[in-house]
């Protein structure tokens, strides 16, 4: 009986072994240097283009239902003339201990071996639990089955699913590019080299504020940047173990 | 000799047998004073009359309620399925709104039924006898509506069966760590158990009336009564089984709503992430459930004269005391929740509290909630208020409103004010949500109206045990 | 009992029925159920494998190189060209949205001819044969009547060979009236640089290597000059150099996106940027940082600009002016740039020249991290010989018979007070070569649809380049979707129909031939700089593959000589002129280019409409920015509809409370307010250019944007302000964490 129970629960117990997530092949990480980010929102449009995000229109925008998988949040402190404006790109943090993964009843969101939080569109039944649990509010819901006015649908990326109504979606670190990069590397019989794969936002960022790479690789750029004394992660005390590392902005404090 | 036999007095069961009858009409009062006992036949007659004697008013009301249910509940739901969840007022980050409020509300309402049926049975409380059938029915229908609200709130309803762990071609289990999966099991168990419990209690009742009925009724009752003959042995087994069942179903009263509360408590959203949620929600559930019972039996009294004489002042008195106790407990837990938030040193919690208590949109609702749930029910400590049906009716409506508001305030204030201030956006329910909410009440009335014409809403067996002399 | 006959009947019916059903199903399938659009695909297409084409981004005038990902003949994604020296693989938001211009539902698909009046905007589709013969007929009439100067050709700013083709055509036709007009042309900057430094083409502002960047009203990260290149430089300046971090000080009345990233914002009074620059220059002279021989002369010129004397005028603390000047002079190198906001005053040229003086005295010119000259372009720069003013004057006087416009929308980008619409009414025949039905095209008589930049050939000589010759080639990434043509092709076939000299001097069949032949000439001339490409074909393939031609080895750092005598008459001590008197119109009006719509050309791209404005997060609309203190005094809350009146026009715009603007200033973004322009842009928002007077500057012929004052009245209605932000306060939640500068060490 106990052997039967062991076998039954084996698939759940492995998550509790220490270092399980450390044994992954890659640990994709994005490092965002807030001292370089200037809030231009090129990443927002690049993400729209790459991931088949629909345009919702003015009325839906007023209900905050726009699809910005990555958004630039702007925080203003101080009063005229001592105004301080701070920008921070918020995207899915691909948490190591994701709250959303806990909440989904059907495993439509799960943690894959590369350290990514993967959303499976065809398994999602739309209970909204993941979106409610997410502390970063990065999950977006398909409120309708959105249509593209012809011929705008010609631009849709065939590597990315077009989602129907009722399905949750979020930033995937451009998993289609990661898969393509890994396949390419496999064809050539090697590991993925640093800089091979770049999500759309990282590739287009004009100031070069974003860097993408494998944190498990000690030679990669993200590993070097992650050692910076300016590093921090968003809401670290919530213990979500995010894979997005921010570098603090250098800024004089307001005279308060 | 069972341990309960010791309670016999003078050969009869040691219960009180003379109910207070001040709420009955003069004729009825004289009748009861003349006849200390009522015969079984009289009880049977009363109950069967209540079921079969249907005036035109019933059909008119039934038609109106059916139309309203279709218009307000089903049609908007179908529209929502066709067009998408976008017709609601939900947005990012308020992904849970009125639908989940309704879900929690209806599951909460369901708990009182089980408390009255099971828990009070074990404690041998007498006043539960006349009301427990309607309470159990209320539980069952409330659970149906609660499950339907789960389905209403889902983005892709047509796949809802994926939450059930069945062997499938993808070889994938459901995520048992998820609180929604706990919900599936809890509410599934609760649903099945209350259905079986209800049925179990109905068997002798159906048997009692089957020989008096004709046509389709007779066929139905014969089938459902499973050949009950009323022998001593059958009664004995039935008593034992009923007690066993009550004991088994009793933990569900506490566990089901705790699990439902953990849907929210297990998220780290400030305002939802509280350990006090389990007892808070259970208390709230029982509280709203009892208020629901009051509403139900008050309407029943007005509508069915023949069952009116079995629901008396005494019941109101006892339920009133329970309501008062629950109100005090609820108030204590609310204060506890607020104090815990204030002393938490967490800016997230404080912001949520500030939004709930001070924001102009919500301050009024919070005040209404406090008034309905804490201040008004304090009047139940006065006996005159307790035994007055009108007063209890009004107080129950306020309590139900207050309890609905409590759930709404929990969602409506915590989700729009999560961690990142840039992402804060308010929530306003859309017309579909309001229609379906209203429609759910009509659906409940519809189901109950149909039920009360087919099955006895007063438990004949129990009433016979209490009101007769034998 | 089923008989055999019945059984066979049933079988037959069933079979036929199934067949019929299948065919019915197939016939009602939408075309989208076909996965692959080709039966026999062209050679280079493998389904599922992308082809990348290098091309040129034409969304603004920076001239970045792009690579386009094409799958099965459809363009899917635009990325920056990693080899291109200007953007080095990066691309801004406007560039990314270029795909939506190609696949826009509102594109003009066939040639159109007007039926009905110009106001009715009704058109009839015709064939190219018909359209070209109508055009040729009209031009022939002009030739026969010897009225060839009455042909005007108006295009956007084109630096490449298309401009040459236009020039050649106009020359051979016999008309000197080729005008290039865009709202943002940097004409003031070019003029000021020519006057003060004697250079004809824009220099390279080396932001990446500077230590202190003083930006006088330059939104260099967002919309000014070459935003992607500047952003790259900015990133490098901040955290790209080990051990040093450059600083940015922004000097402007309204905090722009670049200003939001600055270490310090100096909210100078509108119209006094130049005076502040001269104050800094004076401090540099006075405190001995300037080591030149002519220090006494400079002292005399700049003495009216003592910090104490200009402090009140510029609304800046004089101590701060002094310390800033010291920091700037000791930055070595520092860099001061004057952007669109400073150039947009009536005397914008004066401000830019003042900034050039500052650069000169701080010894930044010709230095790395300062102002670096660019060598002369390999082809002669197409100059528009006249400005838009000439068109307006001549049209009003009835001296314009035919106007051909290409890729420009003056009816929108000129204030209606310049009477552009009346001018158009006076022109009997207007031809528009355009992709979209914008305001100018809607007033045309004949519309000839052109290719979008992803379907077209062309090139661009980058200005400003990054210190060496750069040219970017635009090649078609997809075949044309509709029945459009290259603008050069249209003129070439017209030239053929007109015969004689035109046909002789313009023998090419199409633009592509002309284009490649022109590049052959460049190849021949520059041949010695390109070892390894003995044959033109190899050279051309290399250029097409890498997306352009640049010669990093040959950087001619021609030295720049500052011409002191020229600048003397551009130094003024009074602030810029704003129309409207101060009592009636209390607020300065500042206009700026929106980061998505630019000058309004991209308002028809839904991605950019839905992109939250970086400083206000407003989408799908126009707004007016007003200081919260001012708004509080006037009882204005966010979203209130305000009536904004200048002496020349009025608008209704919703209010946005913006702390980054002076209390005496208001600001409105340019870009919305289109009357036609498709479903996404039409009838949305307001065009603030309608508040401007129609007076142009005489040095450059352009309309100054910051030239009027306005008054604000609160109306009783609520405006439609859709914003994506919640609350922009952090409440100590440590979201954007910062460290103070003196503790920071470069990682």
Tab-separated table of N, CA, C and O in Angstrom, chain A residues 51-120:
chain	number	residue	atom	x	y	z
A	51	UNK	N	3.782	38.861	-31.042
A	51	UNK	CA	2.949	37.873	-30.371
A	51	UNK	C	1.474	37.943	-30.703
A	51	UNK	O	0.653	37.424	-29.956
A	52	UNK	N	1.147	38.558	-31.837
A	52	UNK	CA	-0.246	38.576	-32.287
A	52	UNK	C	-1.198	39.142	-31.242
A	52	UNK	O	-2.232	38.567	-30.944
A	53	UNK	N	-0.828	40.268	-30.669
A	53	UNK	CA	-1.703	40.868	-29.687
A	53	UNK	C	-2.751	41.699	-30.402
A	53	UNK	O	-2.431	42.460	-31.307
A	54	UNK	N	-4.015	41.556	-30.027
A	54	UNK	CA	-5.050	42.300	-30.736
A	54	UNK	C	-5.158	43.739	-30.257
A	54	UNK	O	-4.723	44.096	-29.169
A	55	UNK	N	-5.736	44.564	-31.138
A	55	UNK	CA	-6.061	45.939	-30.777
A	55	UNK	C	-7.473	45.916	-30.226
A	55	UNK	O	-8.378	45.368	-30.854
A	56	UNK	N	-7.689	46.500	-29.056
A	56	UNK	CA	-9.017	46.376	-28.466
A	56	UNK	C	-9.890	47.585	-28.704
A	56	UNK	O	-11.091	47.505	-28.555
A	57	UNK	N	-9.299	48.743	-29.040
A	57	UNK	CA	-10.140	49.902	-29.296
A	57	UNK	C	-10.282	50.791	-28.074
A	57	UNK	O	-9.920	50.436	-26.961
A	58	UNK	N	-10.838	51.989	-28.306
A	58	UNK	CA	-10.833	53.007	-27.274
A	58	UNK	C	-11.688	52.607	-26.073
A	58	UNK	O	-11.287	52.794	-24.925
A	59	UNK	N	-12.859	52.026	-26.329
A	59	UNK	CA	-13.745	51.757	-25.206
A	59	UNK	C	-13.187	50.677	-24.302
A	59	UNK	O	-13.234	50.784	-23.082
A	60	UNK	N	-12.630	49.641	-24.899
A	60	UNK	CA	-12.043	48.587	-24.080
A	60	UNK	C	-10.829	49.096	-23.330
A	60	UNK	O	-10.537	48.674	-22.218
A	61	UNK	N	-10.097	50.039	-23.953
A	61	UNK	CA	-8.946	50.617	-23.253
A	61	UNK	C	-9.400	51.365	-22.017
A	61	UNK	O	-8.717	51.369	-20.999
A	62	UNK	N	-10.567	52.013	-22.098
A	62	UNK	CA	-11.024	52.748	-20.926
A	62	UNK	C	-11.364	51.790	-19.792
A	62	UNK	O	-11.406	52.183	-18.636
A	63	UNK	N	-11.622	50.510	-20.109
A	63	UNK	CA	-11.834	49.525	-19.053
A	63	UNK	C	-10.545	48.795	-18.725
A	63	UNK	O	-10.569	47.754	-18.096
A	64	UNK	N	-9.422	49.327	-19.175
A	64	UNK	CA	-8.121	48.751	-18.887
A	64	UNK	C	-8.006	47.316	-19.369
A	64	UNK	O	-7.488	46.454	-18.674
A	65	UNK	N	-8.536	47.061	-20.572
A	65	UNK	CA	-8.437	45.700	-21.083
A	65	UNK	C	-7.481	45.613	-22.256
A	65	UNK	O	-7.566	44.705	-23.060
A	66	UNK	N	-6.588	46.583	-22.385
A	66	UNK	CA	-5.640	46.542	-23.499
A	66	UNK	C	-4.634	45.438	-23.257
A	66	UNK	O	-4.352	45.060	-22.132
A	67	UNK	N	-4.075	44.936	-24.327
A	67	UNK	CA	-3.103	43.862	-24.223
A	67	UNK	C	-1.709	44.428	-24.267
A	67	UNK	O	-1.146	44.613	-25.330
A	68	UNK	N	-1.183	44.743	-23.118
A	68	UNK	CA	0.225	45.139	-23.087
A	68	UNK	C	0.945	44.116	-22.247
A	68	UNK	O	1.028	44.249	-21.038
A	69	UNK	N	1.451	43.077	-22.897
A	69	UNK	CA	2.163	42.034	-22.151
A	69	UNK	C	3.347	42.630	-21.413
A	69	UNK	O	3.690	42.196	-20.327
A	70	UNK	N	3.988	43.616	-22.040
A	70	UNK	CA	4.956	44.405	-21.300
A	70	UNK	C	4.434	45.829	-21.274
A	70	UNK	O	3.930	46.332	-22.289
A	71	UNK	N	4.499	46.459	-20.137
A	71	UNK	CA	4.043	47.844	-20.064
A	71	UNK	C	5.100	48.646	-19.303
A	71	UNK	O	5.830	48.107	-18.478
A	72	UNK	N	5.152	49.932	-19.613
A	72	UNK	CA	6.088	50.794	-18.900
A	72	UNK	C	5.292	51.497	-17.821
A	72	UNK	O	4.356	52.242	-18.122
A	73	UNK	N	5.645	51.242	-16.578
A	73	UNK	CA	4.961	51.921	-15.496
A	73	UNK	C	5.755	53.163	-15.149
A	73	UNK	O	6.977	53.140	-15.085
A	74	UNK	N	5.007	54.234	-14.903
A	74	UNK	CA	5.669	55.514	-14.655
A	74	UNK	C	5.253	55.993	-13.281
A	74	UNK	O	4.075	56.087	-12.986
A	75	UNK	N	6.213	56.268	-12.455
A	75	UNK	CA	5.915	56.770	-11.114
A	75	UNK	C	6.507	58.153	-10.971
A	75	UNK	O	7.647	58.394	-11.321
A	76	UNK	N	5.706	59.063	-10.494
A	76	UNK	CA	6.108	60.461	-10.397
A	76	UNK	C	6.145	60.826	-8.934
A	76	UNK	O	5.206	60.543	-8.191
A	77	UNK	N	7.239	61.430	-8.504
A	77	UNK	CA	7.216	61.932	-7.139
A	77	UNK	C	7.653	63.374	-7.135
A	77	UNK	O	8.328	63.850	-8.035
A	78	UNK	N	7.239	64.054	-6.129
A	78	UNK	CA	7.598	65.460	-6.014
A	78	UNK	C	6.597	66.332	-6.725
A	78	UNK	O	5.723	65.891	-7.455
A	79	UNK	N	6.764	67.634	-6.478
A	79	UNK	CA	5.880	68.605	-7.125
A	79	UNK	C	6.724	69.533	-7.946
A	79	UNK	O	7.924	69.646	-7.743
A	80	UNK	N	6.084	70.253	-8.834
A	80	UNK	CA	6.812	71.224	-9.635
A	80	UNK	C	7.565	72.177	-8.703
A	80	UNK	O	6.982	72.658	-7.749
A	81	UNK	N	8.807	72.558	-8.981
A	81	UNK	CA	9.640	72.105	-10.097
A	81	UNK	C	10.531	70.919	-9.785
A	81	UNK	O	11.361	70.563	-10.596
A	82	UNK	N	10.367	70.324	-8.610
A	82	UNK	CA	11.258	69.227	-8.255
A	82	UNK	C	10.578	67.903	-8.553
A	82	UNK	O	10.204	67.157	-7.653
A	83	UNK	N	10.382	67.645	-9.820
A	83	UNK	CA	9.615	66.469	-10.231
A	83	UNK	C	10.566	65.351	-10.586
A	83	UNK	O	11.531	65.550	-11.307
A	84	UNK	N	10.287	64.182	-10.064
A	84	UNK	CA	11.101	63.010	-10.415
A	84	UNK	C	10.208	62.000	-11.103
A	84	UNK	O	9.188	61.612	-10.570
A	85	UNK	N	10.591	61.597	-12.287
A	85	UNK	CA	9.815	60.611	-13.020
A	85	UNK	C	10.633	59.341	-13.128
A	85	UNK	O	11.804	59.380	-13.475
A	86	UNK	N	10.017	58.215	-12.823
A	86	UNK	CA	10.756	56.961	-12.877
A	86	UNK	C	10.001	55.978	-13.743
A	86	UNK	O	8.791	55.839	-13.624
A	87	UNK	N	10.719	55.304	-14.601
A	87	UNK	CA	10.101	54.313	-15.484
A	87	UNK	C	10.532	52.919	-15.076
A	87	UNK	O	11.678	52.704	-14.710
A	88	UNK	N	9.619	51.972	-15.174
A	88	UNK	CA	10.007	50.575	-14.980
A	88	UNK	C	9.177	49.704	-15.914
A	88	UNK	O	7.959	49.803	-15.937
A	89	UNK	N	9.825	48.909	-16.742
A	89	UNK	CA	9.061	47.971	-17.574
A	89	UNK	C	8.599	46.790	-16.723
A	89	UNK	O	9.405	46.174	-16.040
A	90	UNK	N	7.299	46.516	-16.789
A	90	UNK	CA	6.778	45.365	-16.048
A	90	UNK	C	6.323	44.333	-17.063
A	90	UNK	O	5.489	44.612	-17.920
A	91	UNK	N	6.883	43.157	-16.948
A	91	UNK	CA	6.464	42.055	-17.797
A	91	UNK	C	6.331	40.849	-16.894
A	91	UNK	O	6.650	40.932	-15.705
A	92	UNK	N	5.879	39.733	-17.425
A	92	UNK	CA	5.732	38.562	-16.569
A	92	UNK	C	7.086	38.219	-15.997
A	92	UNK	O	8.053	38.058	-16.721
A	93	UNK	N	7.158	38.105	-14.677
A	93	UNK	CA	8.448	37.918	-14.025
A	93	UNK	C	8.903	36.461	-14.060
A	93	UNK	O	9.994	36.160	-13.571
A	94	UNK	N	8.065	35.584	-14.653
A	94	UNK	CA	8.415	34.159	-14.745
A	94	UNK	C	8.926	33.658	-13.399
A	94	UNK	O	10.037	33.164	-13.261
A	95	UNK	N	8.070	33.803	-12.404
A	95	UNK	CA	8.490	33.525	-11.027
A	95	UNK	C	8.873	32.066	-10.830
A	95	UNK	O	8.224	31.171	-11.371
A	96	UNK	N	9.887	31.860	-10.037
A	96	UNK	CA	10.263	30.504	-9.681
A	96	UNK	C	9.218	29.870	-8.776
A	96	UNK	O	8.935	28.697	-8.867
A	97	UNK	N	8.647	30.699	-7.892
A	97	UNK	CA	7.594	30.166	-7.011
A	97	UNK	C	6.327	30.932	-7.345
A	97	UNK	O	5.844	31.744	-6.588
A	98	UNK	N	5.811	30.627	-8.505
A	98	UNK	CA	4.733	31.461	-9.016
A	98	UNK	C	3.437	31.221	-8.273
A	98	UNK	O	3.040	30.095	-8.036
A	99	UNK	N	2.758	32.325	-7.966
A	99	UNK	CA	1.458	32.203	-7.329
A	99	UNK	C	0.429	31.700	-8.334
A	99	UNK	O	-0.506	30.975	-7.983
A	100	UNK	N	0.598	32.107	-9.582
A	100	UNK	CA	-0.403	31.722	-10.571
A	100	UNK	C	-0.398	30.222	-10.794
A	100	UNK	O	-1.448	29.601	-10.962
A	101	UNK	N	0.784	29.612	-10.768
A	101	UNK	CA	0.844	28.161	-10.984
A	101	UNK	C	0.099	27.415	-9.901
A	101	UNK	O	-0.498	26.373	-10.132
A	102	UNK	N	0.142	27.957	-8.689
A	102	UNK	CA	-0.562	27.313	-7.582
A	102	UNK	C	-2.058	27.353	-7.816
A	102	UNK	O	-2.783	26.420	-7.532
A	103	UNK	N	-2.524	28.463	-8.371
A	103	UNK	CA	-3.955	28.680	-8.430
A	103	UNK	C	-4.681	27.957	-9.551
A	103	UNK	O	-5.853	27.636	-9.415
A	104	UNK	N	-4.001	27.706	-10.653
A	104	UNK	CA	-4.736	27.189	-11.804
A	104	UNK	C	-5.193	25.762	-11.550
A	104	UNK	O	-4.367	24.888	-11.305
A	105	UNK	N	-6.503	25.481	-11.646
A	105	UNK	CA	-6.965	24.126	-11.343
A	105	UNK	C	-6.665	23.102	-12.427
A	105	UNK	O	-6.696	21.908	-12.163
A	106	UNK	N	-6.391	23.570	-13.637
A	106	UNK	CA	-6.241	22.591	-14.718
A	106	UNK	C	-4.816	22.492	-15.238
A	106	UNK	O	-4.589	21.873	-16.267
A	107	UNK	N	-3.844	23.059	-14.535
A	107	UNK	CA	-2.456	23.031	-15.014
A	107	UNK	C	-2.309	23.756	-16.344
A	107	UNK	O	-1.455	23.404	-17.141
A	108	UNK	N	-3.130	24.753	-16.573
A	108	UNK	CA	-2.931	25.517	-17.801
A	108	UNK	C	-1.704	26.403	-17.690
A	108	UNK	O	-1.220	26.930	-18.676
A	109	UNK	N	-1.203	26.596	-16.494
A	109	UNK	CA	0.048	27.320	-16.352
A	109	UNK	C	0.963	26.484	-15.474
A	109	UNK	O	0.571	26.014	-14.414
A	110	UNK	N	2.146	26.246	-15.957
A	110	UNK	CA	3.045	25.380	-15.212
A	110	UNK	C	4.471	25.833	-15.433
A	110	UNK	O	4.748	26.644	-16.318
A	111	UNK	N	5.367	25.302	-14.644
A	111	UNK	CA	6.759	25.711	-14.714
A	111	UNK	C	7.520	24.737	-15.585
A	111	UNK	O	7.491	23.545	-15.320
A	112	UNK	N	8.178	25.236	-16.616
A	112	UNK	CA	8.879	24.278	-17.467
A	112	UNK	C	10.349	24.185	-17.086
A	112	UNK	O	10.820	24.864	-16.170
A	113	UNK	N	11.078	23.357	-17.775
A	113	UNK	CA	12.443	23.067	-17.362
A	113	UNK	C	13.394	24.221	-17.543
A	113	UNK	O	14.474	24.213	-16.992
A	114	UNK	N	13.010	25.193	-18.363
A	114	UNK	CA	13.907	26.324	-18.564
A	114	UNK	C	13.665	27.428	-17.557
A	114	UNK	O	14.167	28.533	-17.716
A	115	UNK	N	12.833	27.161	-16.568
A	115	UNK	CA	12.544	28.187	-15.580
A	115	UNK	C	11.480	29.165	-16.014
A	115	UNK	O	11.302	30.202	-15.404
A	116	UNK	N	10.763	28.840	-17.074
A	116	UNK	CA	9.729	29.747	-17.542
A	116	UNK	C	8.384	29.314	-16.998
A	116	UNK	O	8.127	28.143	-16.801
A	117	UNK	N	7.533	30.290	-16.834
A	117	UNK	CA	6.160	30.012	-16.457
A	117	UNK	C	5.350	29.966	-17.748
A	117	UNK	O	5.127	30.976	-18.385
A	118	UNK	N	4.952	28.777	-18.138
A	118	UNK	CA	4.351	28.577	-19.445
A	118	UNK	C	2.842	28.608	-19.356
A	118	UNK	O	2.259	28.036	-18.437
A	119	UNK	N	2.209	29.278	-20.302
A	119	UNK	CA	0.756	29.318	-20.340
A	119	UNK	C	0.299	28.436	-21.488
A	119	UNK	O	0.702	28.650	-22.625
A	120	UNK	N	-0.542	27.464	-21.201
A	120	UNK	CA	-1.041	26.560	-22.232
A	120	UNK	C	-2.437	27.022	-22.609
A	120	UNK	O	-3.386	26.861	-21.844
